[in-house]
mmCIF file of C-alpha atoms and ligand atoms in Angstrom:
data_model
loop_
_atom_site.group_PDB
_atom_site.id
_atom_site.type_symbol
_atom_site.label_atom_id
_atom_site.label_comp_id
_atom_site.label_asym_id
_atom_site.label_seq_id
_atom_site.Cartn_x
_atom_site.Cartn_y
_atom_site.Cartn_z
ATOM 1 C CA MET A 1 31.850 -14.159 29.664
ATOM 2 C CA ILE A 2 32.583 -14.065 25.180
ATOM 3 C CA ASP A 3 30.027 -12.321 23.115
ATOM 4 C CA ILE A 4 30.718 -13.771 19.844
ATOM 5 C CA HIS A 5 27.301 -11.965 18.297
ATOM 6 C CA VAL A 6 27.153 -8.848 19.214
ATOM 7 C CA HIS A 7 27.085 -4.901 16.814
ATOM 8 C CA VAL A 8 28.417 -2.059 18.065
ATOM 9 C CA LEU A 9 30.299 -0.646 15.093
ATOM 10 C CA PRO A 10 28.042 2.521 14.180
ATOM 11 C CA GLY A 11 26.825 3.069 10.822
ATOM 12 C CA VAL A 12 27.537 0.108 9.176
ATOM 13 C CA ASP A 13 24.155 -2.348 10.355
ATOM 14 C CA ASP A 14 21.127 -1.830 12.304
ATOM 15 C CA GLY A 15 23.283 -1.628 15.197
ATOM 16 C CA PRO A 16 24.263 2.250 16.665
ATOM 17 C CA ARG A 17 23.905 5.275 14.882
ATOM 18 C CA THR A 18 26.883 7.106 16.183
ATOM 19 C CA LEU A 19 30.574 6.526 17.758
ATOM 20 C CA GLU A 20 29.671 7.071 21.413
ATOM 21 C CA GLU A 21 26.447 4.645 21.280
ATOM 22 C CA GLY A 22 28.535 1.822 20.049
ATOM 23 C CA VAL A 23 31.340 2.989 22.954
ATOM 24 C CA ALA A 24 28.562 3.033 24.954
ATOM 25 C CA MET A 25 27.173 -0.588 24.313
ATOM 26 C CA CYS A 26 30.917 -1.922 24.506
ATOM 27 C CA ARG A 27 31.203 -0.565 28.743
ATOM 28 C CA LEU A 28 27.751 -1.994 29.114
ATOM 29 C CA ALA A 29 28.366 -4.826 28.136
ATOM 30 C CA ALA A 30 31.707 -5.353 30.050
ATOM 31 C CA ALA A 31 30.221 -3.591 33.321
ATOM 32 C CA ASP A 32 27.463 -6.691 32.939
ATOM 33 C CA GLY A 33 30.772 -9.594 32.937
ATOM 34 C CA VAL A 34 31.586 -8.924 28.939
ATOM 35 C CA GLU A 35 35.584 -9.448 28.857
ATOM 36 C CA THR A 36 35.437 -9.799 24.996
ATOM 37 C CA LEU A 37 33.080 -9.091 21.914
ATOM 38 C CA VAL A 38 33.787 -10.414 18.633
ATOM 39 C CA VAL A 39 32.033 -7.754 16.883
ATOM 40 C CA THR A 40 29.666 -8.664 14.301
ATOM 41 C CA PRO A 41 28.428 -6.446 11.678
ATOM 42 C CA HIS A 42 26.233 -7.630 9.082
ATOM 43 C CA GLN A 43 27.758 -8.751 5.849
ATOM 44 C CA ARG A 44 25.752 -10.139 2.516
ATOM 45 C CA HIS A 45 22.528 -8.850 3.853
ATOM 46 C CA GLU A 46 20.512 -7.463 1.176
ATOM 47 C CA LEU A 47 20.366 -3.790 2.965
ATOM 48 C CA TRP A 48 24.015 -4.196 4.416
ATOM 49 C CA ALA A 49 26.435 -5.960 2.221
ATOM 50 C CA ASN A 50 29.312 -4.422 3.756
ATOM 51 C CA GLU A 51 31.865 -5.617 1.193
ATOM 52 C CA GLU A 52 34.976 -4.127 1.748
ATOM 53 C CA PRO A 53 36.768 -5.639 5.347
ATOM 54 C CA ALA A 54 39.166 -3.269 5.621
ATOM 55 C CA ALA A 55 36.135 -1.145 6.433
ATOM 56 C CA LEU A 56 34.895 -2.730 9.219
ATOM 57 C CA THR A 57 38.614 -3.295 10.558
ATOM 58 C CA ALA A 58 39.081 0.397 10.604
ATOM 59 C CA ALA A 59 35.766 0.688 11.954
ATOM 60 C CA CYS A 60 36.290 -1.718 14.859
ATOM 61 C CA SER A 61 39.654 0.077 15.338
ATOM 62 C CA ALA A 62 38.107 3.730 16.074
ATOM 63 C CA VAL A 63 35.825 2.016 19.257
ATOM 64 C CA GLN A 64 38.333 -0.058 20.341
ATOM 65 C CA GLU A 65 40.707 2.686 20.567
ATOM 66 C CA ARG A 66 38.046 5.469 22.531
ATOM 67 C CA LEU A 67 37.758 2.404 24.708
ATOM 68 C CA GLY A 68 41.421 1.808 25.790
ATOM 69 C CA GLY A 69 41.548 -2.074 26.264
ATOM 70 C CA ALA A 70 38.936 -2.969 27.611
ATOM 71 C CA PRO A 71 36.774 -4.160 26.901
ATOM 72 C CA ARG A 72 38.791 -5.940 24.175
ATOM 73 C CA LEU A 73 36.852 -6.254 20.872
ATOM 74 C CA LEU A 74 37.554 -9.271 18.011
ATOM 75 C CA LEU A 75 35.802 -8.618 14.473
ATOM 76 C CA GLY A 76 33.503 -10.766 12.731
ATOM 77 C CA ALA A 77 30.504 -10.583 10.742
ATOM 78 C CA GLU A 78 26.707 -11.891 10.717
ATOM 79 C CA ILE A 79 27.374 -13.672 6.463
ATOM 80 C CA ARG A 80 24.093 -13.758 4.871
ATOM 81 C CA VAL A 81 23.586 -17.075 3.461
ATOM 82 C CA ASP A 82 22.414 -16.871 -0.196
ATOM 83 C CA GLY A 83 22.977 -19.359 -3.450
ATOM 84 C CA ASP A 84 26.188 -17.526 -4.290
ATOM 85 C CA LEU A 85 27.816 -18.430 -0.325
ATOM 86 C CA LEU A 86 29.729 -21.410 -1.619
ATOM 87 C CA ASP A 87 30.988 -19.863 -4.742
ATOM 88 C CA LEU A 88 32.247 -16.537 -3.388
ATOM 89 C CA LEU A 89 34.180 -18.907 -0.700
ATOM 90 C CA ALA A 90 35.546 -21.543 -3.445
ATOM 91 C CA GLY A 91 36.873 -18.557 -5.630
ATOM 92 C CA ASP A 92 39.048 -15.812 -2.934
ATOM 93 C CA GLY A 93 39.376 -18.162 -0.011
ATOM 94 C CA GLY A 94 37.172 -16.138 1.969
ATOM 95 C CA ARG A 95 38.909 -13.393 1.484
ATOM 96 C CA SER A 96 35.861 -11.219 0.997
ATOM 97 C CA VAL A 97 33.946 -12.080 4.204
ATOM 98 C CA VAL A 98 35.100 -11.992 7.799
ATOM 99 C CA PRO A 99 35.156 -15.396 10.163
ATOM 100 C CA LEU A 100 34.862 -15.168 13.693
ATOM 101 C CA ALA A 101 38.118 -13.348 15.245
ATOM 102 C CA GLY A 102 40.178 -14.689 12.287
ATOM 103 C CA SER A 103 39.152 -18.396 13.093
ATOM 104 C CA HIS A 104 37.602 -20.931 10.662
ATOM 105 C CA TYR A 105 34.070 -20.292 12.485
ATOM 106 C CA LEU A 106 32.159 -18.689 10.352
ATOM 107 C CA LEU A 107 28.577 -17.014 11.662
ATOM 108 C CA LEU A 108 25.976 -18.239 8.733
ATOM 109 C CA GLU A 109 22.281 -15.949 9.059
ATOM 110 C CA PHE A 110 19.789 -18.058 6.802
ATOM 111 C CA PRO A 111 17.232 -16.175 5.297
ATOM 112 C CA PRO A 112 13.763 -15.308 6.250
ATOM 113 C CA PHE A 113 12.583 -17.995 3.627
ATOM 114 C CA PRO A 114 14.420 -21.408 3.224
ATOM 115 C CA THR A 115 17.482 -21.539 0.994
ATOM 116 C CA ARG A 116 17.767 -23.664 -1.940
ATOM 117 C CA LEU A 117 20.652 -25.625 -0.750
ATOM 118 C CA PRO A 118 18.981 -27.519 2.404
ATOM 119 C CA PRO A 119 20.941 -25.728 5.576
ATOM 120 C CA SER A 120 22.629 -29.223 6.774
ATOM 121 C CA GLU A 121 24.099 -29.600 2.948
ATOM 122 C CA LEU A 122 25.551 -26.011 3.632
ATOM 123 C CA ALA A 123 26.831 -27.227 6.107
ATOM 124 C CA GLN A 124 28.804 -30.304 5.173
ATOM 125 C CA GLU A 125 30.039 -27.734 1.619
ATOM 126 C CA LEU A 126 31.510 -25.267 4.700
ATOM 127 C CA ALA A 127 32.803 -28.009 6.569
ATOM 128 C CA ILE A 128 34.933 -29.393 3.675
ATOM 129 C CA ALA A 129 36.163 -26.980 2.559
ATOM 130 C CA GLY A 130 37.253 -27.014 6.812
ATOM 131 C CA TRP A 131 35.112 -23.533 7.718
ATOM 132 C CA ARG A 132 33.252 -24.127 10.828
ATOM 133 C CA PRO A 133 29.654 -23.198 10.370
ATOM 134 C CA ILE A 134 27.880 -21.537 13.233
ATOM 135 C CA VAL A 135 24.253 -20.409 12.801
ATOM 136 C CA ALA A 136 22.834 -18.173 13.857
ATOM 137 C CA HIS A 137 19.536 -17.308 16.177
ATOM 138 C CA PRO A 138 17.828 -20.614 14.209
ATOM 139 C CA GLU A 139 14.948 -20.320 16.885
ATOM 140 C CA ARG A 140 14.104 -16.601 15.470
ATOM 141 C CA ILE A 141 14.166 -17.978 11.327
ATOM 142 C CA PRO A 142 10.667 -19.894 11.533
ATOM 143 C CA TRP A 143 10.744 -22.159 9.105
ATOM 144 C CA LEU A 144 14.081 -23.333 10.754
ATOM 145 C CA ALA A 145 12.735 -23.230 14.303
ATOM 146 C CA GLU A 146 10.005 -24.895 13.282
ATOM 147 C CA ASP A 147 11.282 -28.146 11.468
ATOM 148 C CA PRO A 148 13.018 -29.990 14.529
ATOM 149 C CA ALA A 149 15.070 -32.765 11.866
ATOM 150 C CA ALA A 150 16.298 -29.652 10.058
ATOM 151 C CA LEU A 151 18.392 -28.851 13.629
ATOM 152 C CA GLU A 152 19.052 -32.486 14.170
ATOM 153 C CA ALA A 153 20.376 -32.547 10.710
ATOM 154 C CA LEU A 154 22.228 -29.368 10.677
ATOM 155 C CA VAL A 155 24.810 -30.193 13.448
ATOM 156 C CA ALA A 156 24.760 -33.761 12.977
ATOM 157 C CA ALA A 157 26.701 -32.216 9.240
ATOM 158 C CA GLY A 158 28.588 -30.268 11.683
ATOM 159 C CA ALA A 159 27.047 -26.955 12.291
ATOM 160 C CA LEU A 160 27.051 -25.223 15.688
ATOM 161 C CA LEU A 161 24.283 -23.676 17.082
ATOM 162 C CA GLN A 162 24.110 -20.049 18.691
ATOM 163 C CA VAL A 163 21.270 -18.577 20.275
ATOM 164 C CA THR A 164 19.780 -15.638 21.655
ATOM 165 C CA GLY A 165 20.464 -14.799 25.028
ATOM 166 C CA SER A 166 16.867 -12.694 24.919
ATOM 167 C CA SER A 167 15.089 -15.639 22.963
ATOM 168 C CA VAL A 168 16.305 -17.538 26.271
ATOM 169 C CA THR A 169 14.988 -15.677 29.188
ATOM 170 C CA GLY A 170 11.517 -14.611 27.182
ATOM 171 C CA GLY A 171 12.014 -11.692 25.140
ATOM 172 C CA MET A 172 11.768 -12.209 21.586
ATOM 173 C CA GLY A 173 8.152 -14.539 22.537
ATOM 174 C CA ARG A 174 7.281 -17.623 23.549
ATOM 175 C CA GLY A 175 8.156 -19.467 20.859
ATOM 176 C CA ALA A 176 11.640 -17.984 20.731
ATOM 177 C CA ALA A 177 11.763 -19.949 24.640
ATOM 178 C CA GLU A 178 10.253 -22.654 23.452
ATOM 179 C CA CYS A 179 12.936 -23.311 20.740
ATOM 180 C CA CYS A 180 16.046 -23.020 22.670
ATOM 181 C CA GLU A 181 14.722 -24.830 25.705
ATOM 182 C CA TRP A 182 13.964 -27.633 23.066
ATOM 183 C CA LEU A 183 17.581 -27.477 21.854
ATOM 184 C CA LEU A 184 19.249 -26.892 25.122
ATOM 185 C CA ASP A 185 17.685 -30.005 26.249
ATOM 186 C CA ARG A 186 18.847 -31.964 23.466
ATOM 187 C CA GLN A 187 22.450 -30.161 24.402
ATOM 188 C CA LEU A 188 22.282 -28.780 20.513
ATOM 189 C CA VAL A 189 22.929 -24.933 21.521
ATOM 190 C CA HIS A 190 27.034 -24.583 21.347
ATOM 191 C CA PHE A 191 26.810 -21.007 22.060
ATOM 192 C CA ILE A 192 24.855 -17.956 23.603
ATOM 193 C CA GLY A 193 25.312 -14.584 22.431
ATOM 194 C CA SER A 194 23.676 -11.375 22.991
ATOM 195 C CA ASP A 195 23.024 -10.500 19.211
ATOM 196 C CA GLY A 196 22.887 -6.886 20.683
ATOM 197 C CA HIS A 197 22.134 -3.587 18.521
ATOM 198 C CA ASN A 198 21.993 -0.809 21.387
ATOM 199 C CA LEU A 199 21.629 0.426 24.687
ATOM 200 C CA HIS A 200 18.228 -0.246 25.506
ATOM 201 C CA ALA A 201 15.481 -2.090 22.926
ATOM 202 C CA ARG A 202 18.299 -4.626 22.397
ATOM 203 C CA PRO A 203 21.186 -4.199 24.613
ATOM 204 C CA PRO A 204 24.271 -6.160 24.415
ATOM 205 C CA LEU A 205 23.973 -8.400 28.011
ATOM 206 C CA LEU A 206 24.770 -11.651 28.512
ATOM 207 C CA SER A 207 24.065 -12.084 32.386
ATOM 208 C CA PRO A 208 20.555 -12.811 32.243
ATOM 209 C CA ALA A 209 21.013 -16.164 29.754
ATOM 210 C CA PHE A 210 23.301 -17.617 32.284
ATOM 211 C CA ARG A 211 21.673 -16.986 35.168
ATOM 212 C CA ALA A 212 18.395 -19.159 33.424
ATOM 213 C CA VAL A 213 20.740 -21.356 31.839
ATOM 214 C CA ALA A 214 22.676 -21.729 34.374
ATOM 215 C CA ALA A 215 19.082 -22.466 36.807
ATOM 216 C CA GLY A 216 17.511 -24.854 34.353
ATOM 217 C CA TRP A 217 20.533 -27.101 32.905
ATOM 218 C CA GLY A 218 23.073 -25.763 35.298
ATOM 219 C CA GLU A 219 26.241 -24.243 36.110
ATOM 220 C CA GLY A 220 28.836 -26.355 33.891
ATOM 221 C CA THR A 221 26.112 -25.852 31.031
ATOM 222 C CA ALA A 222 26.150 -21.987 30.974
ATOM 223 C CA GLN A 223 29.839 -21.860 31.374
ATOM 224 C CA ARG A 224 30.097 -23.552 28.581
ATOM 225 C CA LEU A 225 27.897 -21.681 26.452
ATOM 226 C CA LEU A 226 29.008 -18.527 27.102
ATOM 227 C CA CYS A 227 32.764 -18.644 28.168
ATOM 228 C CA GLU A 228 34.183 -21.984 27.498
ATOM 229 C CA ASN A 229 33.109 -22.624 23.826
ATOM 230 C CA PRO A 230 33.420 -18.845 22.536
ATOM 231 C CA ALA A 231 37.058 -18.972 23.956
ATOM 232 C CA ARG A 232 37.759 -22.076 21.584
ATOM 233 C CA VAL A 233 36.313 -19.996 19.044
ATOM 234 C CA VAL A 234 38.418 -17.214 19.725
ATOM 235 C CA ALA A 235 41.566 -20.085 19.934
ATOM 236 C CA ASP A 236 39.956 -21.095 16.673
ATOM 237 C CA ALA A 237 40.048 -24.140 18.884
ATOM 238 C CA ALA A 238 37.524 -27.694 18.083
ATOM 239 C CA ILE A 239 34.606 -27.351 19.847
ATOM 240 C CA PRO A 240 33.888 -31.202 22.112
ATOM 241 C CA GLY A 241 31.719 -32.715 21.081
ATOM 242 C CA GLY A 242 30.430 -30.031 17.925
ATOM 243 C CA GLY A 243 31.588 -29.204 14.603
HETATM 244 FE FE1 FE2 B 1 22.738 -10.106 14.542
#
């Protein structure tokens, strides 16, 4: 499996505090069957701006060095959406944000309150500019999760949806689980990521979600959401039926 949403870089956001914990998280993921982690520190968040991609690259290299060759780490970011994002991307061609694994895929985190620009319009603008927007855990953003029309419009506009593994398995509450079920029933989910933040409360595990999706929606769907589509992100290739 490939995890496209996980926080393992120490000291840059609300992920691990130490290099040791970050390394232990990666080893836990590897033992769970994850061979590649696209690590996604928060970026442009009000608490964790992480404006210097070079600093994140260095932090990623430090963890990889301690791990040796496996699991493989690739750098990305979870980019907070605000009213300036489109102008920023247009202004510097995206040099100040970190796409997933050097691809054209951007992992976007919508704020907990509705944005002035409707999400589907943002997705459309990003797609026109050549980006492939992925919306991080819409099931955990109440104003999106409670608006089925907005979720459908997002996908229709070219966005891809990543839900969190522990949401699917019920660890994030009934509302998040029901939203995931609704999305999975309509084939509106493109990826499952762990959104792991630490070793114990939010561990970087994917196999429980793989089993839950395989049981409810078939082994092929689990393969697609946890292995095949994430591999296409790493290869910067299009997702069939999406984007
Ligand atoms: Fe996250």
